[in-house]
PDB file of C-alpha atoms and ligand atoms in Angstrom:
ATOM      1  CA  MET A   1      13.616  76.069 143.570  1.00 37.00           C
ATOM      2  CA  ALA A   2      12.489  72.666 144.779  1.00 38.00           C
ATOM      3  CA  ASP A   3       8.894  73.868 145.049  1.00 39.00           C
ATOM      4  CA  LYS A   4       9.009  75.220 141.541  1.00 39.00           C
ATOM      5  CA  LYS A   5      10.169  71.855 140.320  1.00 38.00           C
ATOM      6  CA  GLN A   6       7.231  70.141 141.957  1.00 37.00           C
ATOM      7  CA  SER A   7       4.713  72.550 140.447  1.00 40.00           C
ATOM      8  CA  ALA A   8       6.283  72.526 137.019  1.00 38.00           C
ATOM      9  CA  PRO A   9       4.282  70.957 134.208  1.00 36.00           C
ATOM     10  CA  GLU A  10       4.742  67.281 133.722  1.00 36.00           C
ATOM     11  CA  LYS A  11       8.088  66.557 132.206  1.00 39.00           C
ATOM     12  CA  VAL A  12       8.191  65.474 128.627  1.00 39.00           C
ATOM     13  CA  GLU A  13       9.602  62.109 127.771  1.00 43.00           C
ATOM     14  CA  LYS A  14      13.354  62.246 128.090  1.00 45.00           C
ATOM     15  CA  THR A  15      15.488  61.766 125.046  1.00 49.00           C
ATOM     16  CA  SER A  16      19.108  62.651 124.743  1.00 57.00           C
ATOM     17  CA  ILE A  17      20.928  63.508 121.580  1.00 62.00           C
ATOM     18  CA  SER A  18      24.645  63.909 121.815  1.00 66.00           C
ATOM     19  CA  ARG A  19      26.254  66.895 120.189  1.00 61.00           C
ATOM     20  CA  ARG A  20      28.662  64.539 118.457  1.00 60.00           C
ATOM     21  CA  ASN A  21      25.922  62.489 116.827  1.00 61.00           C
ATOM     22  CA  PHE A  22      23.860  65.539 116.005  1.00 55.00           C
ATOM     23  CA  LEU A  23      26.692  67.373 114.306  1.00 53.00           C
ATOM     24  CA  LYS A  24      27.737  64.170 112.631  1.00 55.00           C
ATOM     25  CA  GLY A  25      24.244  63.808 111.261  1.00 47.00           C
ATOM     26  CA  VAL A  26      24.327  67.259 109.720  1.00 45.00           C
ATOM     27  CA  GLY A  27      26.938  66.163 107.251  1.00 42.00           C
ATOM     28  CA  THR A  28      25.233  62.919 106.409  1.00 38.00           C
ATOM     29  CA  GLY A  29      23.878  63.926 103.033  1.00 35.00           C
ATOM     30  CA  THR A  30      27.206  65.183 101.803  1.00 35.00           C
ATOM     31  CA  VAL A  31      29.135  62.234 103.144  1.00 33.00           C
ATOM     32  CA  ALA A  32      26.681  59.740 101.727  1.00 34.00           C
ATOM     33  CA  ALA A  33      27.098  61.136  98.268  1.00 32.00           C
ATOM     34  CA  ALA A  34      30.866  60.931  98.432  1.00 32.00           C
ATOM     35  CA  VAL A  35      31.919  57.791 100.293  1.00 31.00           C
ATOM     36  CA  ALA A  36      30.749  54.523 101.812  1.00 29.00           C
ATOM     37  CA  PRO A  37      28.299  55.806 104.422  1.00 29.00           C
ATOM     38  CA  THR A  38      28.166  53.010 106.973  1.00 28.00           C
ATOM     39  CA  VAL A  39      31.911  53.147 107.541  1.00 30.00           C
ATOM     40  CA  LEU A  40      32.128  56.866 108.166  1.00 32.00           C
ATOM     41  CA  ILE A  41      28.883  57.738 109.819  1.00 32.00           C
ATOM     42  CA  GLY A  42      28.007  54.566 111.665  1.00 33.00           C
ATOM     43  CA  ALA A  43      25.275  52.015 111.353  1.00 35.00           C
ATOM     44  CA  GLU A  44      22.748  54.157 113.224  1.00 39.00           C
ATOM     45  CA  ASN A  45      22.762  56.695 110.415  1.00 42.00           C
ATOM     46  CA  ALA A  46      23.018  54.262 107.555  1.00 41.00           C
ATOM     47  CA  ALA A  47      19.352  54.480 106.622  1.00 42.00           C
ATOM     48  CA  GLU A  48      19.465  58.258 106.316  1.00 49.00           C
ATOM     49  CA  ALA A  49      22.720  58.067 104.438  1.00 49.00           C
ATOM     50  CA  GLN A  50      21.390  55.611 101.903  1.00 55.00           C
ATOM     51  CA  THR A  51      18.470  57.884 101.150  1.00 59.00           C
ATOM     52  CA  GLY A  52      20.759  60.908 101.091  1.00 62.00           C
ATOM     53  CA  GLU A  53      18.582  62.533 103.752  1.00 67.00           C
ATOM     54  CA  ALA A  54      20.522  64.871 106.007  1.00 68.00           C
ATOM     55  CA  ILE A  55      19.582  65.354 109.647  1.00 69.00           C
ATOM     56  CA  THR A  56      19.208  69.099 109.987  1.00 89.00           C
ATOM     57  CA  SER A  57      17.248  69.382 113.217  1.00 93.00           C
ATOM     58  CA  ALA A  58      16.543  67.439 116.356  1.00 95.00           C
ATOM     59  CA  THR A  59      14.074  67.557 119.200  1.00 97.00           C
ATOM     60  CA  ILE A  60      15.663  68.114 122.586  1.00 98.00           C
ATOM     61  CA  GLN A  61      14.493  68.848 126.119  1.00 98.00           C
ATOM     62  CA  LEU A  62      15.788  71.781 128.102  1.00 98.00           C
ATOM     63  CA  ASP A  63      15.285  72.456 131.807  1.00 98.00           C
ATOM     64  CA  ILE A  64      14.753  76.206 131.994  1.00 98.00           C
ATOM     65  CA  ASN A  65      13.745  77.838 135.270  1.00 98.00           C
ATOM     66  CA  ALA A  66      12.719  74.421 136.618  1.00 97.00           C
ATOM     67  CA  LYS A  67      10.351  73.770 133.732  1.00 97.00           C
ATOM     68  CA  MET A  68      10.961  71.326 130.911  1.00 98.00           C
ATOM     69  CA  TYR A  69      10.721  72.619 127.353  1.00 98.00           C
ATOM     70  CA  GLN A  70      10.752  70.358 124.320  1.00 98.00           C
ATOM     71  CA  VAL A  71      12.120  72.263 121.356  1.00 98.00           C
ATOM     72  CA  GLU A  72      13.313  71.490 117.880  1.00 97.00           C
ATOM     73  CA  VAL A  73      16.736  72.902 117.146  1.00 97.00           C
ATOM     74  CA  GLU A  74      19.294  73.006 114.394  1.00 96.00           C
ATOM     75  CA  PRO A  75      22.946  72.284 115.194  1.00 94.00           C
ATOM     76  CA  ARG A  76      23.705  76.003 115.013  1.00 95.00           C
ATOM     77  CA  THR A  77      20.845  77.064 117.309  1.00 98.00           C
ATOM     78  CA  THR A  78      22.133  78.867 120.364  1.00 98.00           C
ATOM     79  CA  LEU A  79      20.620  78.697 123.802  1.00 98.00           C
ATOM     80  CA  LEU A  80      19.808  82.400 123.468  1.00 98.00           C
ATOM     81  CA  THR A  81      17.805  81.770 120.301  1.00 98.00           C
ATOM     82  CA  VAL A  82      15.780  79.113 122.079  1.00 98.00           C
ATOM     83  CA  LEU A  83      15.080  81.452 124.982  1.00 98.00           C
ATOM     84  CA  ARG A  84      14.103  84.472 122.939  1.00 98.00           C
ATOM     85  CA  ASP A  85      12.931  83.352 119.525  1.00 97.00           C
ATOM     86  CA  SER A  86      11.662  79.787 119.646  1.00 97.00           C
ATOM     87  CA  SER A  87       8.481  77.868 120.247  1.00 97.00           C
ATOM     88  CA  ASP A  88       8.205  74.495 121.883  1.00 97.00           C
ATOM     89  CA  THR A  89       6.977  71.534 119.892  1.00 97.00           C
ATOM     90  CA  SER A  90       3.398  72.363 120.919  1.00 97.00           C
ATOM     91  CA  GLY A  91       3.724  75.752 119.283  1.00 97.00           C
ATOM     92  CA  ASN A  92       3.960  77.758 122.516  1.00 97.00           C
ATOM     93  CA  ARG A  93       6.543  80.512 122.547  1.00 98.00           C
ATOM     94  CA  VAL A  94       9.347  79.987 125.045  1.00 98.00           C
ATOM     95  CA  ASP A  95       9.317  83.776 125.327  1.00 98.00           C
ATOM     96  CA  LEU A  96      12.056  84.260 127.903  1.00 98.00           C
ATOM     97  CA  THR A  97      13.369  87.556 126.590  1.00 98.00           C
ATOM     98  CA  GLY A  98      15.146  88.768 129.726  1.00 98.00           C
ATOM     99  CA  ALA A  99      18.497  87.660 128.332  1.00 98.00           C
ATOM    100  CA  LYS A 100      19.350  90.222 125.674  1.00 98.00           C
ATOM    101  CA  LEU A 101      20.890  89.785 122.250  1.00 98.00           C
ATOM    102  CA  ILE A 102      23.369  92.651 121.998  1.00 98.00           C
ATOM    103  CA  CYS A 103      26.806  91.731 120.653  1.00 98.00           C
ATOM    104  CA  ASP A 104      26.057  88.088 119.769  1.00 97.00           C
ATOM    105  CA  ARG A 105      29.731  87.222 120.173  1.00 97.00           C
ATOM    106  CA  GLY A 106      30.474  86.770 123.852  1.00 97.00           C
ATOM    107  CA  GLU A 107      31.642  90.260 124.668  1.00 97.00           C
ATOM    108  CA  CYS A 108      28.914  92.203 126.455  1.00 98.00           C
ATOM    109  CA  GLY A 109      27.258  89.808 128.905  1.00 98.00           C
ATOM    110  CA  GLY A 110      23.767  91.010 128.041  1.00 98.00           C
ATOM    111  CA  CYS A 111      22.682  87.425 127.401  1.00 98.00           C
ATOM    112  CA  THR A 112      24.008  85.994 130.677  1.00 98.00           C
ATOM    113  CA  VAL A 113      22.111  83.069 132.170  1.00 98.00           C
ATOM    114  CA  THR A 114      23.314  80.386 134.537  1.00 98.00           C
ATOM    115  CA  VAL A 115      23.829  76.802 133.498  1.00 98.00           C
ATOM    116  CA  ASP A 116      24.229  74.476 136.468  1.00 98.00           C
ATOM    117  CA  ASN A 117      24.712  77.616 138.572  1.00 96.00           C
ATOM    118  CA  LYS A 118      27.586  78.954 136.474  1.00 97.00           C
ATOM    119  CA  PRO A 119      27.160  82.178 134.485  1.00 98.00           C
ATOM    120  CA  VAL A 120      27.204  81.547 130.763  1.00 98.00           C
ATOM    121  CA  TYR A 121      26.818  83.717 127.678  1.00 98.00           C
ATOM    122  CA  ALA A 122      23.707  82.198 126.122  1.00 98.00           C
ATOM    123  CA  CYS A 123      24.695  83.575 122.710  1.00 98.00           C
ATOM    124  CA  MET A 124      27.831  81.438 122.809  1.00 98.00           C
ATOM    125  CA  MET A 125      26.302  78.139 123.910  1.00 98.00           C
ATOM    126  CA  LEU A 126      24.673  75.730 121.513  1.00 98.00           C
ATOM    127  CA  ALA A 127      21.249  74.675 122.683  1.00 98.00           C
ATOM    128  CA  ILE A 128      22.137  71.032 122.275  1.00 97.00           C
ATOM    129  CA  ASP A 129      24.979  71.466 124.760  1.00 98.00           C
ATOM    130  CA  ALA A 130      22.508  72.692 127.378  1.00 98.00           C
ATOM    131  CA  GLN A 131      20.647  69.378 127.493  1.00 98.00           C
ATOM    132  CA  GLY A 132      20.572  67.771 130.916  1.00 98.00           C
ATOM    133  CA  LYS A 133      21.628  70.974 132.661  1.00 98.00           C
ATOM    134  CA  GLN A 134      19.702  73.412 134.829  1.00 98.00           C
ATOM    135  CA  ILE A 135      19.300  76.709 133.024  1.00 98.00           C
ATOM    136  CA  THR A 136      18.226  79.780 134.963  1.00 98.00           C
ATOM    137  CA  THR A 137      17.354  83.067 133.333  1.00 98.00           C
ATOM    138  CA  VAL A 138      16.615  86.373 135.006  1.00 98.00           C
ATOM    139  CA  GLU A 139      12.930  85.403 134.910  1.00 98.00           C
ATOM    140  CA  GLY A 140      13.728  82.446 137.162  1.00 98.00           C
ATOM    141  CA  LEU A 141      15.355  84.395 139.990  1.00 98.00           C
ATOM    142  CA  ALA A 142      12.230  85.677 141.719  1.00 97.00           C
ATOM    143  CA  GLU A 143      10.254  83.376 144.002  1.00 95.00           C
ATOM    144  CA  GLY A 144       6.677  84.039 142.965  1.00 93.00           C
ATOM    145  CA  ASP A 145       6.027  87.712 143.673  1.00 94.00           C
ATOM    146  CA  THR A 146       9.161  88.062 145.779  1.00 97.00           C
ATOM    147  CA  LEU A 147      12.047  89.513 143.848  1.00 98.00           C
ATOM    148  CA  HIS A 148      15.573  88.225 144.318  1.00 98.00           C
ATOM    149  CA  PRO A 149      17.569  90.481 146.691  1.00 98.00           C
ATOM    150  CA  VAL A 150      19.746  91.563 143.768  1.00 98.00           C
ATOM    151  CA  GLN A 151      16.669  92.629 141.817  1.00 98.00           C
ATOM    152  CA  GLU A 152      15.375  94.551 144.836  1.00 98.00           C
ATOM    153  CA  ALA A 153      18.733  96.260 145.282  1.00 98.00           C
ATOM    154  CA  PHE A 154      18.944  97.291 141.619  1.00 98.00           C
ATOM    155  CA  ILE A 155      15.570  98.997 142.018  1.00 98.00           C
ATOM    156  CA  GLN A 156      16.601 100.595 145.307  1.00 98.00           C
ATOM    157  CA  HIS A 157      19.806 102.018 143.810  1.00 98.00           C
ATOM    158  CA  ASP A 158      18.250 102.864 140.442  1.00 97.00           C
ATOM    159  CA  ALA A 159      21.127 100.891 138.960  1.00 98.00           C
ATOM    160  CA  MET A 160      20.138 101.237 135.326  1.00 97.00           C
ATOM    161  CA  MET A 161      19.573 103.745 132.581  1.00 97.00           C
ATOM    162  CA  CYS A 162      18.483 102.120 129.320  1.00 98.00           C
ATOM    163  CA  GLY A 163      18.270  98.792 131.145  1.00 97.00           C
ATOM    164  CA  PHE A 164      19.551  96.677 128.298  1.00 97.00           C
ATOM    165  CA  CYS A 165      22.485  95.330 130.273  1.00 98.00           C
ATOM    166  CA  THR A 166      20.524  94.961 133.507  1.00 98.00           C
ATOM    167  CA  PRO A 167      19.266  91.351 133.255  1.00 98.00           C
ATOM    168  CA  GLY A 168      22.772  90.122 132.503  1.00 98.00           C
ATOM    169  CA  PHE A 169      24.246  92.049 135.425  1.00 98.00           C
ATOM    170  CA  ILE A 170      21.548  90.756 137.761  1.00 98.00           C
ATOM    171  CA  VAL A 171      22.125  87.141 136.778  1.00 98.00           C
ATOM    172  CA  SER A 172      25.894  87.543 137.137  1.00 98.00           C
ATOM    173  CA  ALA A 173      25.526  89.284 140.499  1.00 98.00           C
ATOM    174  CA  ALA A 174      23.149  86.636 141.824  1.00 98.00           C
ATOM    175  CA  SER A 175      25.604  83.976 140.720  1.00 98.00           C
ATOM    176  CA  LEU A 176      28.479  85.817 142.388  1.00 98.00           C
ATOM    177  CA  LEU A 177      26.593  86.113 145.679  1.00 98.00           C
ATOM    178  CA  ARG A 178      25.683  82.440 145.598  1.00 97.00           C
ATOM    179  CA  GLU A 179      29.396  81.655 145.593  1.00 97.00           C
ATOM    180  CA  ASN A 180      30.591  84.495 147.805  1.00 98.00           C
ATOM    181  CA  GLN A 181      28.087  86.031 150.188  1.00 96.00           C
ATOM    182  CA  LYS A 182      30.422  88.728 151.459  1.00 96.00           C
ATOM    183  CA  PRO A 183      32.375  89.929 148.451  1.00 98.00           C
ATOM    184  CA  THR A 184      34.675  92.910 148.640  1.00 98.00           C
ATOM    185  CA  LEU A 185      34.204  95.730 146.158  1.00 98.00           C
ATOM    186  CA  GLU A 186      37.125  94.365 144.167  1.00 98.00           C
ATOM    187  CA  GLU A 187      35.550  90.921 144.133  1.00 98.00           C
ATOM    188  CA  ILE A 188      32.272  92.420 142.935  1.00 98.00           C
ATOM    189  CA  LYS A 189      34.063  94.246 140.136  1.00 98.00           C
ATOM    190  CA  MET A 190      35.885  91.072 139.188  1.00 98.00           C
ATOM    191  CA  GLY A 191      32.705  88.986 139.398  1.00 97.00           C
ATOM    192  CA  LEU A 192      30.898  91.366 137.058  1.00 98.00           C
ATOM    193  CA  SER A 193      33.814  91.942 134.709  1.00 98.00           C
ATOM    194  CA  GLY A 194      32.135  89.851 132.015  1.00 98.00           C
ATOM    195  CA  ASN A 195      29.275  92.338 131.775  1.00 98.00           C
ATOM    196  CA  THR A 196      29.375  95.709 130.075  1.00 98.00           C
ATOM    197  CA  CYS A 197      27.174  98.746 130.656  1.00 98.00           C
ATOM    198  CA  ARG A 198      27.345 101.267 127.860  1.00 97.00           C
ATOM    199  CA  CYS A 199      25.435 103.772 129.965  1.00 98.00           C
ATOM    200  CA  GLY A 200      28.139 103.739 132.628  1.00 97.00           C
ATOM    201  CA  THR A 201      25.990 102.867 135.619  1.00 98.00           C
ATOM    202  CA  TYR A 202      28.753 100.844 137.254  1.00 98.00           C
ATOM    203  CA  PRO A 203      28.897 102.739 140.583  1.00 98.00           C
ATOM    204  CA  PHE A 204      25.167 102.176 141.123  1.00 98.00           C
ATOM    205  CA  ILE A 205      25.447  98.537 140.110  1.00 98.00           C
ATOM    206  CA  PHE A 206      28.310  97.933 142.547  1.00 98.00           C
ATOM    207  CA  ASP A 207      26.365  99.691 145.316  1.00 98.00           C
ATOM    208  CA  ALA A 208      23.351  97.511 144.551  1.00 98.00           C
ATOM    209  CA  VAL A 209      25.367  94.319 144.778  1.00 98.00           C
ATOM    210  CA  GLU A 210      26.860  95.411 148.106  1.00 98.00           C
ATOM    211  CA  THR A 211      23.359  96.113 149.408  1.00 98.00           C
ATOM    212  CA  ALA A 212      22.092  92.752 148.174  1.00 98.00           C
ATOM    213  CA  ALA A 213      25.021  91.007 149.835  1.00 98.00           C
ATOM    214  CA  ARG A 214      24.110  92.554 153.178  1.00 97.00           C
ATOM    215  CA  LYS A 215      20.544  91.242 152.822  1.00 93.00           C
ATOM    216  CA  MET A 216      21.418  87.705 151.835  1.00 88.00           C
TER     217      MET A 216
HETATM  218  S1  FES B   1      24.909  89.098 123.431  1.00 82.21           S
HETATM  219 FE1  FES B   1      25.935  87.439 124.344  1.00 82.21          FE
HETATM  220  S2  FES B   1      27.723  88.297 125.198  1.00 82.21           S
HETATM  221 FE2  FES B   1      26.787  89.955 124.125  1.00 82.21          FE
HETATM  222  S1  FES B   2      21.943 100.712 131.590  1.00 82.21           S
HETATM  223 FE1  FES B   2      22.206 101.028 129.452  1.00 82.21          FE
HETATM  224  S2  FES B   2      23.744  99.594 128.909  1.00 82.21           S
HETATM  225 FE2  FES B   2      23.651  99.462 131.045  1.00 82.21          FE
END
């Protein structure tokens, strides 16, 4: 991971926008029309308030797979939307489509990524809340051409059918094994309980995680 950091493109200039200020800014136009703006929204937004101009987007930086991305987001933009469906401010697609949009409501785990090494449903996290954190997607698990042991084990055990759930399971399993290198079967089941496979490949998935654990 450290090597990747060193070879990553030069980091963009750091700016930080708090969720509080960003969300506050969204309502600026409405508030300005109704009440004294500087009292309610603060001096920093007074200029926008006086012109009635609402802040509807902001440019933020996200550290994804040890590479900095500068993206423009709306308050409602999820981390998953940035990964799958956004371009950076230079017009280059982020194009990290490993995390899948399936339920879009925090139930299936198909969109699982890690944020500061903790598994997170990317469909349930606002992009602005991911600022300043290390985001890792399934694309960031391999080291160059060397797959992560969990990825190797999924191939070895043919632990997929349609494959839609697979990236989420792999990210969750890698996260589990980072915390617990010798999990029991029950611990594996518990660790992956936030992920759902509609094709019912669970026995193969659990076997794959046990195999990966032995190799790590
Ligand atoms: S798509 Fe995010 S949990 Fe299902
Ligand atoms: S392999 Fe199809 S949903 Fe899991």
